[in-house]
Short mmCIF file of C-alpha atoms in Angstrom, two decimals:
data_model
loop_
_atom_site.label_atom_id
_atom_site.label_comp_id
_atom_site.label_asym_id
_atom_site.label_seq_id
_atom_site.Cartn_x
_atom_site.Cartn_y
_atom_site.Cartn_z
CA MET A 1 0.04 -0.06 0.00
CA THR A 2 1.14 3.58 -0.62
CA ALA A 3 0.96 6.17 2.15
CA GLU A 4 -2.24 7.62 0.63
CA GLN A 5 -3.93 4.18 0.82
CA TYR A 6 -3.78 4.00 4.69
CA ASP A 7 -6.67 4.98 6.79
CA THR A 8 -6.66 7.79 9.45
CA PHE A 9 -8.68 7.91 12.63
CA ASP A 10 -11.48 10.59 12.95
CA THR A 11 -10.65 10.82 16.72
CA PRO A 12 -7.25 11.47 18.28
CA VAL A 13 -5.64 8.86 20.44
CA ASP A 14 -6.57 10.58 23.63
CA ASP A 15 -10.25 10.50 22.85
CA ARG A 16 -10.55 7.09 21.16
CA TYR A 17 -12.94 4.32 22.36
CA LEU A 18 -13.91 0.92 21.07
CA ASP A 19 -16.59 2.50 18.99
CA ASP A 20 -13.92 4.54 16.97
CA TYR A 21 -12.22 1.36 15.64
CA GLN A 22 -13.59 -0.14 12.39
CA GLU A 23 -12.89 -3.61 11.13
CA GLY A 24 -10.92 -3.66 7.85
CA ARG A 25 -9.26 -0.36 8.40
CA THR A 26 -5.39 -0.20 8.09
CA TYR A 27 -3.09 2.44 9.60
CA ARG A 28 0.58 3.29 9.40
CA PHE A 29 2.38 5.00 12.20
CA GLY A 30 5.51 6.56 13.49
CA GLU A 31 9.12 5.75 13.28
CA GLU A 32 11.51 4.14 15.84
CA SER A 33 15.07 3.06 15.53
CA VAL A 34 17.93 1.71 17.64
CA ASP A 35 21.65 2.00 17.39
CA ALA A 36 24.31 -0.74 18.24
CA GLU A 37 24.82 0.58 21.78
CA GLU A 38 21.08 0.53 22.51
CA ILE A 39 20.85 -3.03 21.21
CA MET A 40 23.77 -4.18 23.36
CA GLU A 41 22.55 -2.28 26.50
CA PHE A 42 19.09 -3.94 26.24
CA ALA A 43 20.59 -7.47 25.60
CA ARG A 44 23.12 -7.27 28.38
CA ARG A 45 20.24 -6.63 30.78
CA TYR A 46 17.51 -8.81 29.37
CA ASP A 47 18.76 -11.18 26.58
CA PRO A 48 22.46 -11.76 27.02
CA GLN A 49 23.32 -13.78 23.90
CA SER A 50 26.46 -12.91 21.80
CA ILE A 51 24.41 -12.12 18.60
CA HIS A 52 22.99 -9.29 20.64
CA THR A 53 25.80 -8.15 22.89
CA ASP A 54 29.24 -8.80 21.08
CA PRO A 55 29.63 -7.23 17.55
CA GLU A 56 32.70 -9.35 16.95
CA ALA A 57 31.11 -12.68 17.86
CA ALA A 58 27.86 -11.59 16.08
CA ALA A 59 29.87 -10.92 12.85
CA HIS A 60 30.77 -14.65 12.76
CA GLY A 61 27.28 -15.81 13.83
CA PRO A 62 24.30 -16.94 11.82
CA PHE A 63 23.09 -13.39 11.08
CA GLY A 64 26.44 -11.95 9.92
CA GLY A 65 26.34 -9.05 12.45
CA LEU A 66 24.66 -7.61 15.52
CA ILE A 67 20.95 -7.86 15.79
CA ALA A 68 18.47 -6.72 18.44
CA SER A 69 16.79 -9.15 20.77
CA GLY A 70 13.31 -10.12 19.56
CA TRP A 71 11.95 -8.81 22.93
CA GLN A 72 13.48 -5.42 22.19
CA THR A 73 11.87 -5.50 18.86
CA ALA A 74 8.50 -6.23 20.48
CA ALA A 75 9.10 -3.30 22.96
CA LEU A 76 9.69 -0.93 20.12
CA MET A 77 6.45 -2.25 18.46
CA MET A 78 4.59 -1.72 21.69
CA ARG A 79 5.83 1.88 21.90
CA LEU A 80 4.51 2.77 18.48
CA PHE A 81 1.34 0.88 19.17
CA ALA A 82 0.69 2.62 22.46
CA ASP A 83 1.57 6.07 21.23
CA ASN A 84 -0.36 5.94 17.92
CA TYR A 85 -3.08 3.17 17.69
CA LEU A 86 -4.18 2.08 21.16
CA THR A 87 -6.47 4.45 22.91
CA ALA A 88 -4.81 6.53 25.73
CA VAL A 89 -8.10 6.88 27.63
CA ALA A 90 -10.03 3.67 27.13
CA SER A 91 -7.52 0.88 27.09
CA LEU A 92 -8.34 -1.43 30.01
CA ALA A 93 -6.00 -4.33 29.57
CA SER A 94 -4.78 -6.97 27.19
CA PRO A 95 -5.41 -10.70 27.44
CA GLY A 96 -2.33 -11.21 25.30
CA ILE A 97 -0.55 -11.30 21.96
CA ASP A 98 -1.20 -14.15 19.52
CA GLU A 99 1.16 -15.44 16.80
CA LEU A 100 4.17 -13.21 17.67
CA ARG A 101 6.74 -13.80 15.00
CA TRP A 102 10.12 -12.18 14.47
CA VAL A 103 10.22 -12.43 10.66
CA ARG A 104 13.70 -10.85 10.10
CA PRO A 105 16.38 -9.40 12.34
CA LEU A 106 16.41 -5.88 13.52
CA ARG A 107 19.86 -4.37 12.88
CA PRO A 108 21.45 -1.20 14.22
CA GLY A 109 20.11 1.87 12.39
CA ASP A 110 16.93 0.27 11.02
CA ARG A 111 14.00 2.60 10.99
CA LEU A 112 10.77 0.97 12.05
CA THR A 113 7.13 1.81 11.08
CA LEU A 114 4.06 0.13 12.59
CA ILE A 115 1.17 -1.09 10.33
CA CYS A 116 -2.05 -1.96 12.16
CA GLU A 117 -5.04 -3.70 10.61
CA THR A 118 -8.10 -3.67 12.75
CA THR A 119 -9.43 -7.27 12.30
CA GLY A 120 -12.03 -7.42 15.16
CA VAL A 121 -14.18 -4.96 17.11
CA ARG A 122 -16.39 -7.08 19.49
CA PRO A 123 -18.60 -5.53 22.25
CA SER A 124 -18.71 -7.72 25.32
CA ARG A 125 -21.92 -9.64 25.85
CA SER A 126 -21.57 -9.62 29.68
CA LYS A 127 -20.10 -6.14 30.13
CA PRO A 128 -21.64 -3.67 27.66
CA ASP A 129 -19.28 -0.84 28.69
CA ARG A 130 -16.37 -2.50 26.94
CA GLY A 131 -15.20 -4.98 24.31
CA VAL A 132 -12.30 -6.65 22.63
CA LEU A 133 -10.24 -5.05 19.86
CA THR A 134 -8.18 -7.37 17.63
CA THR A 135 -5.40 -5.91 15.57
CA ASP A 136 -2.92 -7.65 13.14
CA VAL A 137 0.35 -5.74 13.64
CA THR A 138 3.29 -5.64 11.38
CA LEU A 139 6.45 -3.78 12.13
CA VAL A 140 8.46 -2.93 8.93
CA ASN A 141 11.88 -1.61 8.35
CA GLN A 142 12.91 1.21 6.13
CA ASP A 143 12.71 -1.10 3.17
CA ASP A 144 9.09 -2.07 4.02
CA GLU A 145 10.24 -5.49 4.96
CA PRO A 146 8.39 -7.07 7.81
CA VAL A 147 10.44 -7.40 10.98
CA LEU A 148 7.68 -8.45 13.49
CA THR A 149 4.16 -9.66 13.04
CA ALA A 150 1.60 -10.43 15.81
CA THR A 151 -2.09 -10.26 16.58
CA ALA A 152 -2.81 -7.94 19.45
CA LEU A 153 -5.88 -8.45 21.67
CA ASN A 154 -7.03 -5.39 23.85
CA MET A 155 -9.93 -4.77 26.15
CA VAL A 156 -11.20 -1.26 25.31
CA ALA A 157 -14.00 0.79 26.94
CA ARG A 158 -17.00 1.92 24.92
CA ARG A 159 -18.33 5.40 24.75
#
């Protein structure tokens, strides 16, 4: 899709409720990136594998260089998701993420953009003040190549 083909919300993120999401809409948001030092710092703390922490060892590893932890990639996705797509006023909780996949490595200097396709908007039968929002998320790099894919589930209040 070209930039003009993506949808836009009629309501800002700080006034968005379940009723403002529509199935079949696709949005493109933001930009995040990481450098080698950020990748190594995160990995030393949370995912201490040499492909994430040691550029020399990583150069001889299966990816031919330093790559970010998948968990750091997921955190970057979540930042873009929370800042741009998920409501700032009506998000109640998340029962989880389905089908999380790291499609290709995130490398130092990659620029990431988030694509969100709203695939489900289901009001709750037992609690009419809320519902479940289902979103297929794809994090792409500067070449529009997928880096991460997942299905996000969110409990969201209704107006």
